[in-house]
XYZ file of C-alpha atoms in Angstrom:
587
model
C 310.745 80.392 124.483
C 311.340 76.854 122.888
C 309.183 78.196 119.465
C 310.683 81.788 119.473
C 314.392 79.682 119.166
C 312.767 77.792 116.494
C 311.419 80.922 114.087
C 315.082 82.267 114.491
C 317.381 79.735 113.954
C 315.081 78.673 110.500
C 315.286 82.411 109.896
C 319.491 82.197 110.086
C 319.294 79.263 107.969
C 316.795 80.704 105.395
C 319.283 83.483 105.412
C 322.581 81.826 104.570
C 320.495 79.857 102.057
C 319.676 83.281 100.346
C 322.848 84.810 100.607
C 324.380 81.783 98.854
C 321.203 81.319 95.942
C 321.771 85.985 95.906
C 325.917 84.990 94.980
C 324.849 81.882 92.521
C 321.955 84.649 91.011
C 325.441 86.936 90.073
C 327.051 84.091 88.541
C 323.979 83.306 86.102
C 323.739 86.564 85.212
C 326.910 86.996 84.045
C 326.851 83.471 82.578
C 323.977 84.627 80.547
C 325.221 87.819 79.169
C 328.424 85.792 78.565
C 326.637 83.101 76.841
C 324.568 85.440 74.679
C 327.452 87.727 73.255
C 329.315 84.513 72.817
C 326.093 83.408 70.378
C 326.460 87.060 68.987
C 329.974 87.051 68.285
C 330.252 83.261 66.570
C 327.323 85.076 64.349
C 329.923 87.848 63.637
C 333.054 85.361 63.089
C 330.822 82.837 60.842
C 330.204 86.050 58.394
C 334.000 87.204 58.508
C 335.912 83.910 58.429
C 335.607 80.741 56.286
C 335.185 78.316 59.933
C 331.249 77.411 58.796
C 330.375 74.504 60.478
C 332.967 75.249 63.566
C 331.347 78.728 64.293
C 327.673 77.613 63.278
C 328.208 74.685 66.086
C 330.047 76.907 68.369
C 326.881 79.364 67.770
C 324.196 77.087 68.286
C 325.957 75.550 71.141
C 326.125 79.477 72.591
C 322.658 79.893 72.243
C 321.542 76.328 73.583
C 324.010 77.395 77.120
C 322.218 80.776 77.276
C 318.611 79.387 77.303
C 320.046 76.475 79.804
C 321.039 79.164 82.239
C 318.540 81.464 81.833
C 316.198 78.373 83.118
C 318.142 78.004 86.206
C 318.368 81.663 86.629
C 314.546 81.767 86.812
C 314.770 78.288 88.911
C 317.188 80.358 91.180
C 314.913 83.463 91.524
C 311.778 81.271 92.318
C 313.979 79.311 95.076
C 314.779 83.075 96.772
C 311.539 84.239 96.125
C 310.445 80.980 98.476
C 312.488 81.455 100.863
C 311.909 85.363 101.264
C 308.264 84.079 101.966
C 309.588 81.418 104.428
C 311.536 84.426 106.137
C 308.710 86.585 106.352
C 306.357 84.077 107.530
C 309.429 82.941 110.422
C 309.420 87.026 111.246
C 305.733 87.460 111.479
C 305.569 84.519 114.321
C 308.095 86.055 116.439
C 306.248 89.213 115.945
C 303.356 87.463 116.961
C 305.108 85.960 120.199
C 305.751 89.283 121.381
C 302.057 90.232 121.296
C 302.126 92.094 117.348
C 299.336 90.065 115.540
C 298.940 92.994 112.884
C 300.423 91.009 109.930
C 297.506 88.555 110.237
C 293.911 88.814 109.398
C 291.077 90.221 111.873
C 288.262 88.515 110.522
C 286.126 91.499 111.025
C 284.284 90.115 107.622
C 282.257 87.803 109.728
C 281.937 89.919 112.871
C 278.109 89.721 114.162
C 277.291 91.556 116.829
C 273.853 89.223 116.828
C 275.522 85.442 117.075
C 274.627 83.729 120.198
C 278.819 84.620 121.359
C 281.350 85.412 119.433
C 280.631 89.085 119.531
C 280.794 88.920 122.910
C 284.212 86.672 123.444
C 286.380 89.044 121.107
C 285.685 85.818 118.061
C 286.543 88.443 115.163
C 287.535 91.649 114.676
C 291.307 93.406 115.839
C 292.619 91.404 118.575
C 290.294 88.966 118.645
C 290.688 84.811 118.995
C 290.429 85.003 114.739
C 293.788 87.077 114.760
C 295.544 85.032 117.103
C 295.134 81.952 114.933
C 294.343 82.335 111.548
C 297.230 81.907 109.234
C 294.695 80.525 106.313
C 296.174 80.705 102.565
C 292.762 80.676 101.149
C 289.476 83.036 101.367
C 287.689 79.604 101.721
C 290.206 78.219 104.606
C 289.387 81.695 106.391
C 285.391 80.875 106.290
C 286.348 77.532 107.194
C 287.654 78.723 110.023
C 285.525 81.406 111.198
C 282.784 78.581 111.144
C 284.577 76.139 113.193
C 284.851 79.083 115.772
C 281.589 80.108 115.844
C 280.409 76.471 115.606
C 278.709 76.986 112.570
C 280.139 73.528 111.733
C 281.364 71.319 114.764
C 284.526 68.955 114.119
C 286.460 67.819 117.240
C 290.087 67.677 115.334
C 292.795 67.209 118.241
C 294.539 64.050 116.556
C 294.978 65.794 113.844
C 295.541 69.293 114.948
C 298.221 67.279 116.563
C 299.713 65.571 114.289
C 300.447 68.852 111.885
C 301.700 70.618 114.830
C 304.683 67.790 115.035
C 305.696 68.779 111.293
C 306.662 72.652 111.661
C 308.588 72.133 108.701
C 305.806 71.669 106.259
C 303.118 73.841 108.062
C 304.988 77.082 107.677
C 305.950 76.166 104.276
C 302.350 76.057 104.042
C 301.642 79.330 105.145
C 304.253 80.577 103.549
C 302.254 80.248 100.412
C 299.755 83.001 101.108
C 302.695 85.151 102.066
C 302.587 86.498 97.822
C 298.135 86.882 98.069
C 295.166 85.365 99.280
C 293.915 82.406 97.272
C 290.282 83.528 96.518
C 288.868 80.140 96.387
C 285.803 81.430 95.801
C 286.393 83.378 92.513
C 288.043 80.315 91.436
C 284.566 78.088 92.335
C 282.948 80.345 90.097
C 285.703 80.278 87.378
C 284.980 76.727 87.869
C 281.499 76.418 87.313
C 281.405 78.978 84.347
C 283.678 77.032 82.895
C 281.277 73.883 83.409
C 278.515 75.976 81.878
C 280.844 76.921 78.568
C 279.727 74.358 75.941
C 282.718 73.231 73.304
C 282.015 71.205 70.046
C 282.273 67.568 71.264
C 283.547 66.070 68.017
C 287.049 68.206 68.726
C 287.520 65.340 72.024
C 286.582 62.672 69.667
C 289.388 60.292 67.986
C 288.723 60.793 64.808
C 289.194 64.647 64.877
C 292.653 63.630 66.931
C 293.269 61.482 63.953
C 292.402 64.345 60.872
C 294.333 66.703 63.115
C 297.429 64.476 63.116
C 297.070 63.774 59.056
C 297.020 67.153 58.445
C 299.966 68.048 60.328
C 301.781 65.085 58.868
C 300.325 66.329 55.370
C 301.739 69.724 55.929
C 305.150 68.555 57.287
C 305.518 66.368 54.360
C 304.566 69.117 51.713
C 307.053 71.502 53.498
C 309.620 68.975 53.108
C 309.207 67.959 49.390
C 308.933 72.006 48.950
C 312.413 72.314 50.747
C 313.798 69.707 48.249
C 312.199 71.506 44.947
C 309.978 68.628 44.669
C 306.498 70.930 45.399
C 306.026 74.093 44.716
C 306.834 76.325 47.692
C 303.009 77.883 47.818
C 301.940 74.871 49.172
C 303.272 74.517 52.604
C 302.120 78.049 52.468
C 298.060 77.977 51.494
C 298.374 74.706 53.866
C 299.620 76.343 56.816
C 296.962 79.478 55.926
C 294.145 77.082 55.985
C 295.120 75.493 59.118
C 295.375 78.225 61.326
C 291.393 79.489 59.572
C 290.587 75.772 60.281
C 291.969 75.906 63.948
C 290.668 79.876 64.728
C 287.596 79.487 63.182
C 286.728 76.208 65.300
C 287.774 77.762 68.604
C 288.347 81.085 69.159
C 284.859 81.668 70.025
C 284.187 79.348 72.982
C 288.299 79.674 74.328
C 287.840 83.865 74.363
C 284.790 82.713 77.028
C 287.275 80.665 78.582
C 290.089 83.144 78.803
C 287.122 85.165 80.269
C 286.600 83.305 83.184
C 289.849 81.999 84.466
C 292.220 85.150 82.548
C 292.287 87.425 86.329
C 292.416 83.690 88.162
C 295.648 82.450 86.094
C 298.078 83.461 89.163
C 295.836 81.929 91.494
C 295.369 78.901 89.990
C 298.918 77.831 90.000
C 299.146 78.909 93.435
C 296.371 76.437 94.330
C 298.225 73.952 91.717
C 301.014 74.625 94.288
C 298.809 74.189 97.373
C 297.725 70.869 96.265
C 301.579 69.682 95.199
C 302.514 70.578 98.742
C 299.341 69.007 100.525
C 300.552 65.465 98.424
C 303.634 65.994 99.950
C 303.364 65.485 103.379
C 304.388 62.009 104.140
C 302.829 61.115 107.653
C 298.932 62.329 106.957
C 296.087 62.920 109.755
C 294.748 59.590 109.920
C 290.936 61.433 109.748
C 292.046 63.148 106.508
C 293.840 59.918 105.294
C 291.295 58.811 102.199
C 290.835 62.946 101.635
C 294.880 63.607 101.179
C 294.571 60.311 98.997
C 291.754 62.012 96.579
C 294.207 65.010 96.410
C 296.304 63.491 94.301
C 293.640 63.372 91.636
C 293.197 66.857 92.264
C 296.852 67.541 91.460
C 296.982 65.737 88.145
C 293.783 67.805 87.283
C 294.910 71.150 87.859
C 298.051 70.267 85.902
C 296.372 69.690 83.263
C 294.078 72.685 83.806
C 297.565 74.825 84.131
C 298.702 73.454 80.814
C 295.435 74.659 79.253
C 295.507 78.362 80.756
C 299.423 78.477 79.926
C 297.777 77.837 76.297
C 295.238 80.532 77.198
C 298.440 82.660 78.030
C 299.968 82.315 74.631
C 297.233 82.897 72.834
C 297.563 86.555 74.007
C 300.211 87.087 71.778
C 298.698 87.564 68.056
C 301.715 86.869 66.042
C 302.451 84.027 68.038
C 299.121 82.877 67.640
C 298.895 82.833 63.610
C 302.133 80.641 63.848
C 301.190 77.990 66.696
C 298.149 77.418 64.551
C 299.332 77.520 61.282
C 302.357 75.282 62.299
C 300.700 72.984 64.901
C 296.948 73.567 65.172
C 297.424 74.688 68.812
C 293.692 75.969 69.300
C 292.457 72.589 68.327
C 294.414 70.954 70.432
C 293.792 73.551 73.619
C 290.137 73.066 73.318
C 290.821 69.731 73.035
C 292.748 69.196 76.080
C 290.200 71.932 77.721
C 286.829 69.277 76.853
C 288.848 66.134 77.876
C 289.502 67.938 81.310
C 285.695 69.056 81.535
C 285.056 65.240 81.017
C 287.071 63.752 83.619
C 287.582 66.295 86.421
C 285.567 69.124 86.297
C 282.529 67.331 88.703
C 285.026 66.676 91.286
C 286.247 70.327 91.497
C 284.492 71.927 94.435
C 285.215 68.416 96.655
C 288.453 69.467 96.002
C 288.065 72.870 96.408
C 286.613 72.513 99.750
C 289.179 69.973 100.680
C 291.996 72.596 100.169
C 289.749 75.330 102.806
C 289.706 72.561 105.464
C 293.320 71.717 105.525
C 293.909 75.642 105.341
C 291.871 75.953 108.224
C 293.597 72.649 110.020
C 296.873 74.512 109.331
C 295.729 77.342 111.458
C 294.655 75.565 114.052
C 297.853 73.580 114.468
C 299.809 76.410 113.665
C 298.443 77.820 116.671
C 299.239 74.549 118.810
C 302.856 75.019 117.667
C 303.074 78.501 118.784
C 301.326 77.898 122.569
C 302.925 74.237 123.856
C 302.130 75.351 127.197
C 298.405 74.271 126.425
C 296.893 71.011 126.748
C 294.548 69.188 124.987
C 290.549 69.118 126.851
C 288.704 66.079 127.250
C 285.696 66.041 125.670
C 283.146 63.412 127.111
C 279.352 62.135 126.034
C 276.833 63.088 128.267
C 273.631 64.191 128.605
C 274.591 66.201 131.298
C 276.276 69.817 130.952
C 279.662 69.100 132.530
C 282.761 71.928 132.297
C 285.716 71.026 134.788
C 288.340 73.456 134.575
C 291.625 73.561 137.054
C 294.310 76.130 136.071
C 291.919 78.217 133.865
C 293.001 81.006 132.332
C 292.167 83.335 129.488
C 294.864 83.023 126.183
C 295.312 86.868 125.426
C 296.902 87.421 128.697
C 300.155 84.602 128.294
C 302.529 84.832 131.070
C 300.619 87.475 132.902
C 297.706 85.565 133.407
C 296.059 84.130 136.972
C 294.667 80.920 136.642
C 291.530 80.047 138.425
C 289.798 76.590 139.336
C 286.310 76.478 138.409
C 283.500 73.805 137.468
C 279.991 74.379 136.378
C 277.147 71.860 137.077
C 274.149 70.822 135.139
C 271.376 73.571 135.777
C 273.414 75.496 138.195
C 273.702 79.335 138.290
C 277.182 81.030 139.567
C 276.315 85.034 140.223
C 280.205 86.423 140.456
C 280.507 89.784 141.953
C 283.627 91.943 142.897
C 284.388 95.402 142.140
C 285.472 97.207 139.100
C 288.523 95.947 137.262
C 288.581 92.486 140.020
C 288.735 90.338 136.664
C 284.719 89.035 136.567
C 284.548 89.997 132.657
C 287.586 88.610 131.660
C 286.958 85.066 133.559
C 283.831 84.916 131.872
C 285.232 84.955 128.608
C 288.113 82.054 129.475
C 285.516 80.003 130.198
C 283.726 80.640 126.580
C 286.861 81.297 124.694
C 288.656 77.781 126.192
C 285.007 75.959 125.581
C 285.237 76.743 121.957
C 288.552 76.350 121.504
C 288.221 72.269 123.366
C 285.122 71.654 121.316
C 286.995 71.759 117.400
C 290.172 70.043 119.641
C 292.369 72.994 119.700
C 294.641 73.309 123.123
C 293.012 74.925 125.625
C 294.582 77.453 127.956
C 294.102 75.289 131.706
C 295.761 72.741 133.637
C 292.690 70.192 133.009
C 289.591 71.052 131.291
C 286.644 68.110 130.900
C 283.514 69.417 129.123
C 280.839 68.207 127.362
C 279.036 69.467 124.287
C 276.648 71.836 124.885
C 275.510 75.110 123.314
C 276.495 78.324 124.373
C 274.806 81.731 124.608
C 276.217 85.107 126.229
C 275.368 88.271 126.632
C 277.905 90.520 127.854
C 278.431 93.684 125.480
C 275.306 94.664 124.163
C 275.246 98.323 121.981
C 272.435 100.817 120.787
C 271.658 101.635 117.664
C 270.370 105.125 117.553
C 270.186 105.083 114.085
C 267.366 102.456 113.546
C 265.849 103.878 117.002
C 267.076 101.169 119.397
C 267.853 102.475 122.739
C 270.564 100.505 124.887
C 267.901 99.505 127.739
C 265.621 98.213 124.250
C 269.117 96.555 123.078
C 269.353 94.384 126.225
C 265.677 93.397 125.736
C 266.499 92.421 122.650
C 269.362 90.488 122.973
C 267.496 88.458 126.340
C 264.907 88.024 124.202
C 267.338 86.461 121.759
C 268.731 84.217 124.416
C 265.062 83.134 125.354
C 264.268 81.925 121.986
C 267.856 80.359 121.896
C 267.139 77.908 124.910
C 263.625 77.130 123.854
C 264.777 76.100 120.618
C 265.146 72.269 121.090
C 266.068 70.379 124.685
C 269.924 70.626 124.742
C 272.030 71.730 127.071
C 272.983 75.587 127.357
C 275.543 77.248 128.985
C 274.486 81.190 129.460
C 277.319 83.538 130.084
C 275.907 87.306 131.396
C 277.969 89.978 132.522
C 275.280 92.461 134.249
C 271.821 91.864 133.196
C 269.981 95.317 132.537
C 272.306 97.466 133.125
C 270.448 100.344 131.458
C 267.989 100.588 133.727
C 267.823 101.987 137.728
C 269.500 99.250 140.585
C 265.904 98.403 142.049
C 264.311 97.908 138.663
C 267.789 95.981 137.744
C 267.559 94.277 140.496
C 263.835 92.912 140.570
C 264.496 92.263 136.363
C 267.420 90.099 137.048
C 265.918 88.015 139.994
C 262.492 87.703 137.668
C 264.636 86.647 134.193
C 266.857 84.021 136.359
C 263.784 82.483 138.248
C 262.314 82.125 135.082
C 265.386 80.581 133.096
C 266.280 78.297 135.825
C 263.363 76.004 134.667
C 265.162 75.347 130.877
C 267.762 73.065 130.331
C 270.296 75.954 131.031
C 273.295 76.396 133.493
C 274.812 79.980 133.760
C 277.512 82.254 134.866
C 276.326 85.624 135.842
C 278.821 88.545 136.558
C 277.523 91.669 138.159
C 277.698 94.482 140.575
C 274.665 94.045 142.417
C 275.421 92.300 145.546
C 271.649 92.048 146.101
C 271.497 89.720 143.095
C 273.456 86.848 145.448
C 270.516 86.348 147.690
C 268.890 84.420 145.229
C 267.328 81.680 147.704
C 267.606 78.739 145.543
C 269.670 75.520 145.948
C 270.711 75.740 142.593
C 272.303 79.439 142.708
C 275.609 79.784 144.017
C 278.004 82.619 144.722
C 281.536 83.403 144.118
C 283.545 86.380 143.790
C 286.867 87.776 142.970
C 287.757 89.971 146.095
C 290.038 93.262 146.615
C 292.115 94.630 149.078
C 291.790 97.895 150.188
C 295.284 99.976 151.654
C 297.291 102.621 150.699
C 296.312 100.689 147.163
C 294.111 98.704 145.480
C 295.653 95.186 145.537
C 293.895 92.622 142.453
C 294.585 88.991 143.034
C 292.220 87.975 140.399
C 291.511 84.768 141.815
C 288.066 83.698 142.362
C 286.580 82.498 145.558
C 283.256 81.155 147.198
C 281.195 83.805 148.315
C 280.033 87.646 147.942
C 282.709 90.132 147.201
C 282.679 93.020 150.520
C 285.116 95.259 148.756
C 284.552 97.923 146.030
C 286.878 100.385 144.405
C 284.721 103.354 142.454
C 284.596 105.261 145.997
C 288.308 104.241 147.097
C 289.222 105.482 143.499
C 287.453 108.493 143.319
C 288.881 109.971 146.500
C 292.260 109.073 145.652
C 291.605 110.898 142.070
C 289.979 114.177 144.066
C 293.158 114.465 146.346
C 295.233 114.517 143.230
């Protein structure tokens, strides 16, 4: 409630502010076409009356006004355009509040139906944990963040999760940025390192060149001058100005068409990342484990200012006509290339630090993002031992929000819990809190629980495995498969493993199920594994070891079925298929 009052009073402010920037747009316009017929009709008046230097003042002055309006006109329409983002971004949240997550990427890119669990905990894909949270600018924030939740990479990040979730104002301007497109960080890596490849003449960087460049300018200047005042013949600022612009063409526009080649589809992009960075140096109370990293950013920013001067040069160059006179008047291609080889020298090593950089704070944005929207959650406590601990009171899953019915659960180190209860009793959807809140406490995320100590362990399920009749894989074969891919998983190396199973070989009949099961639990009971094993078969609870334990989430049977989705120590008595089925045949 407290964030949903948030997203709309910003969105009435944001509003007012663009109603009032909509009513000063008006009054530019009509400044500027005011301005501009005023230059026009001084222009008129100078030829008609004798006023010279009155109406060639008044002119200029006309013409100075319009361009000086027309720059806060586009200063104007860049402010709305901001804010329309802001608005957007504000009315996508609330969406998001009331269960509509379809502005907001799936992540079905890095769905694998073969990782050790996020095919199984609903990682990726529509609906899924990815959807929930990612708000990520970049392409390279996005894989950022899809390996943090799949624990591809492993950073615990609550302080600083944290302390971006206490500045809303600056995170959703954030997000805001990727409201226009996508930054594809990784085209712009490669622009990057073709760029590093592109070899210009190093004598153009050098000092003396500088100096030639600036005598010949001076040289021209001079001759255009003494031509002005009859001094020179006229056909010499002319050849000079000729021969500079072969000089500066011939020099460059080989290597800078390479350029414009590899950054020319980037150029929007690029200052959108230019704006990224400006925005990341912004932020006055910094993370204080990304303290030294926001530092090195503002290198970064002076660096891709520069580089946004030279592919605003790259721009202009795009124009021909304009291009004959920029070189011919002020030997812009020299100097381009070199601005271009003095950026190469200083920066261009440090790029993809910087690069990077940018994808974790995208993902870090999510994440807190995500803390903002849910302060309900608390923070887990994540402890150093060799033992598998996970603690959980008030444990619920974070799809279901207010509906949800928490549950009080703890796992011990090589301990089994076999669940049963009937259809629909809530076994498949408690085994997923448990691995959904696990990887959400292990990058420091909130986690959806009253309490929640675990340790670091790995973690393996297996809970929705498919065929694949088209490369001949049955869905009995499938489960093979996939055990066999757990097997292999908790052999690797001696570290802890959780196992999450939601009916083992269930494409095969109950007694073979039944004699599979006890045979694959006996036999992964001597690894350094604990587990949590749903099923149906109540037979599977007589597992006579010390170490196995049973709970269940029980039903009531009446006129209804009555679901209390709690979960309790021992065997579940009650099934609904046959309670069900009659009630569907009398219908």
């Amino acid at each position: 409630m407290q964030t949903t009052v948030f997203y709309k009073s910003q969105y009435e402010t944001l509003e007012n502010q663009r109603l009032s920037f909509k009513s000063r747009s008006h009054a530019l316009f009509i400044g500027e076409i005011v301005s501009f017929l005023a230059f026009i009709g001084f222009l008129v008046l100078y030829t008609l009356l004798s006023w010279g230097a009155i109406l060639i003042f008044l002119s200029l002055f006309s013409l100075v006004a319009y361009f000086y309006i027309r720059h806060f006109d586009v200063k104007n329409d860049e402010r709305m355009q901001e804010i329309r983002h802001l608005q957007l971004t504000f009315q996508q949240e609330m969406a998001a509040l009331q269960g509509d997550f379809s502005a907001f990427d799936t992540g079905e890119r890095f769905a694998d139906s073969h990782h050790p669990f996020t095919f199984d905990l609903d990682i990726f894909g529509s609906e899924s944990v990815f959807q929930r949270i990612s708000r990520c600018v970049t392409l390279g924030g996005s894989r950022r963040l899809a390996d943090y939740l799949s624990f591809a990479r492993i950073r615990y990040q609550a302080s600083s999760i944290c302390c971006l979730s206490e500045k809303p104002d600056w995170l959703f301007r954030f997000i805001a940025f990727g409201q226009a497109s996508k930054v594809d960080t990784e085209a712009i890596q490669r622009a990057v390192h073709g760029s590093m490849r592109l070899q210009l003449p190093s004598f153009l960087a050098s000092k003396a060149f500088f100096g030639l460049c600036a005598c010949l300018l001076v040289g021209f200047y001079a001759s255009l001058i003494l031509a002005i005042m009859g001094i020179v013949s006229a056909n010499l600022p002319i050849w000079w100005g000729i021969l500079q612009f072969f000089l500066a063409y011939g020099l460059t526009s080989a290597h800078l068409k390479k350029l414009d080649a590899y950054v020319s589809d980037l150029i929007a992009q690029m200052r959108q990342f230019i704006a990224l960075i400006h925005h990341c140096h912004n932020l006055q109370e910094v993370p204080e484990a990304y303290r030294q990293d926001f530092e090195a950013l503002h290198d970064a920013e002076i660096s891709f200012e520069e580089l946004e001067k030279v592919l605003q040069g790259l721009d202009r160059r795009g124009n021909v006509l304009g291009l004959f006179f920029m070189d011919s008047l002020l030997l812009s291609d020299l100097f381009l290339a070199r601005n271009f080889i003095r950026w190469q020298q200083s920066y261009v090593e440090k790029m993809d630090r910087w690069i990077d950089l940018v994808s974790e704070i995208d993902a870090l944005v999510s994440m807190a993002a995500y803390r903002f929207n849910h302060p309900e959650t608390v923070e887990a406590e994540v402890v150093d031992t060799a033992e598998m601990t996970y603690e959980a009171q008030g444990l619920y899953h974070p799809f279901l929000g207010d509906e949800a019915v928490s549950n009080d659960f703890s796992i011990k180190d090589g301990n089994y819990y076999i669940i049963t209860g009937a259809n629909m009793a809530g076994k498949s959807t408690f085994l997923r809190a448990i691995g959904v809140n696990y990887v959400f406490a292990l990058n420091g995320m909130p986690v959806f629980a009253k309490a929640l100590k675990v340790s670091r362990f790995r973690l393996f399920s297996s809970m929705r495995t498919t065929d694949d009749l088209s490369h001949g894989i049955s869905y009995f074969n499938a489960e093979l498969l996939r055990l066999q891919q757990l097997l292999d998983f908790c052999r690797q190396k001696d570290a802890r493993t959780l196992i999450i199973l939601d009916e083992i070989l269930k494409g095969t009949n109950s007694l073979d199920k039944l004699n599979g099961s006890k045979l694959f639990l006996e036999y992964v009971s001597h690894l350094p594994v604990s587990g949590v094993i749903a099923t149906h078969d109540l037979e599977l609870s007589k597992m006579e070891y010390d170490r196995f334990h049973n709970y269940c989430f029980e039903i009531e049977l009446g006129t209804k079925v009555t679901y209390s989705y709690k979960i309790t120590p021992g065997v579940a008595k009650n099934q609904n298929a046959t309670f069900l089925l009659k009630n569907l045949l009398k219908a």
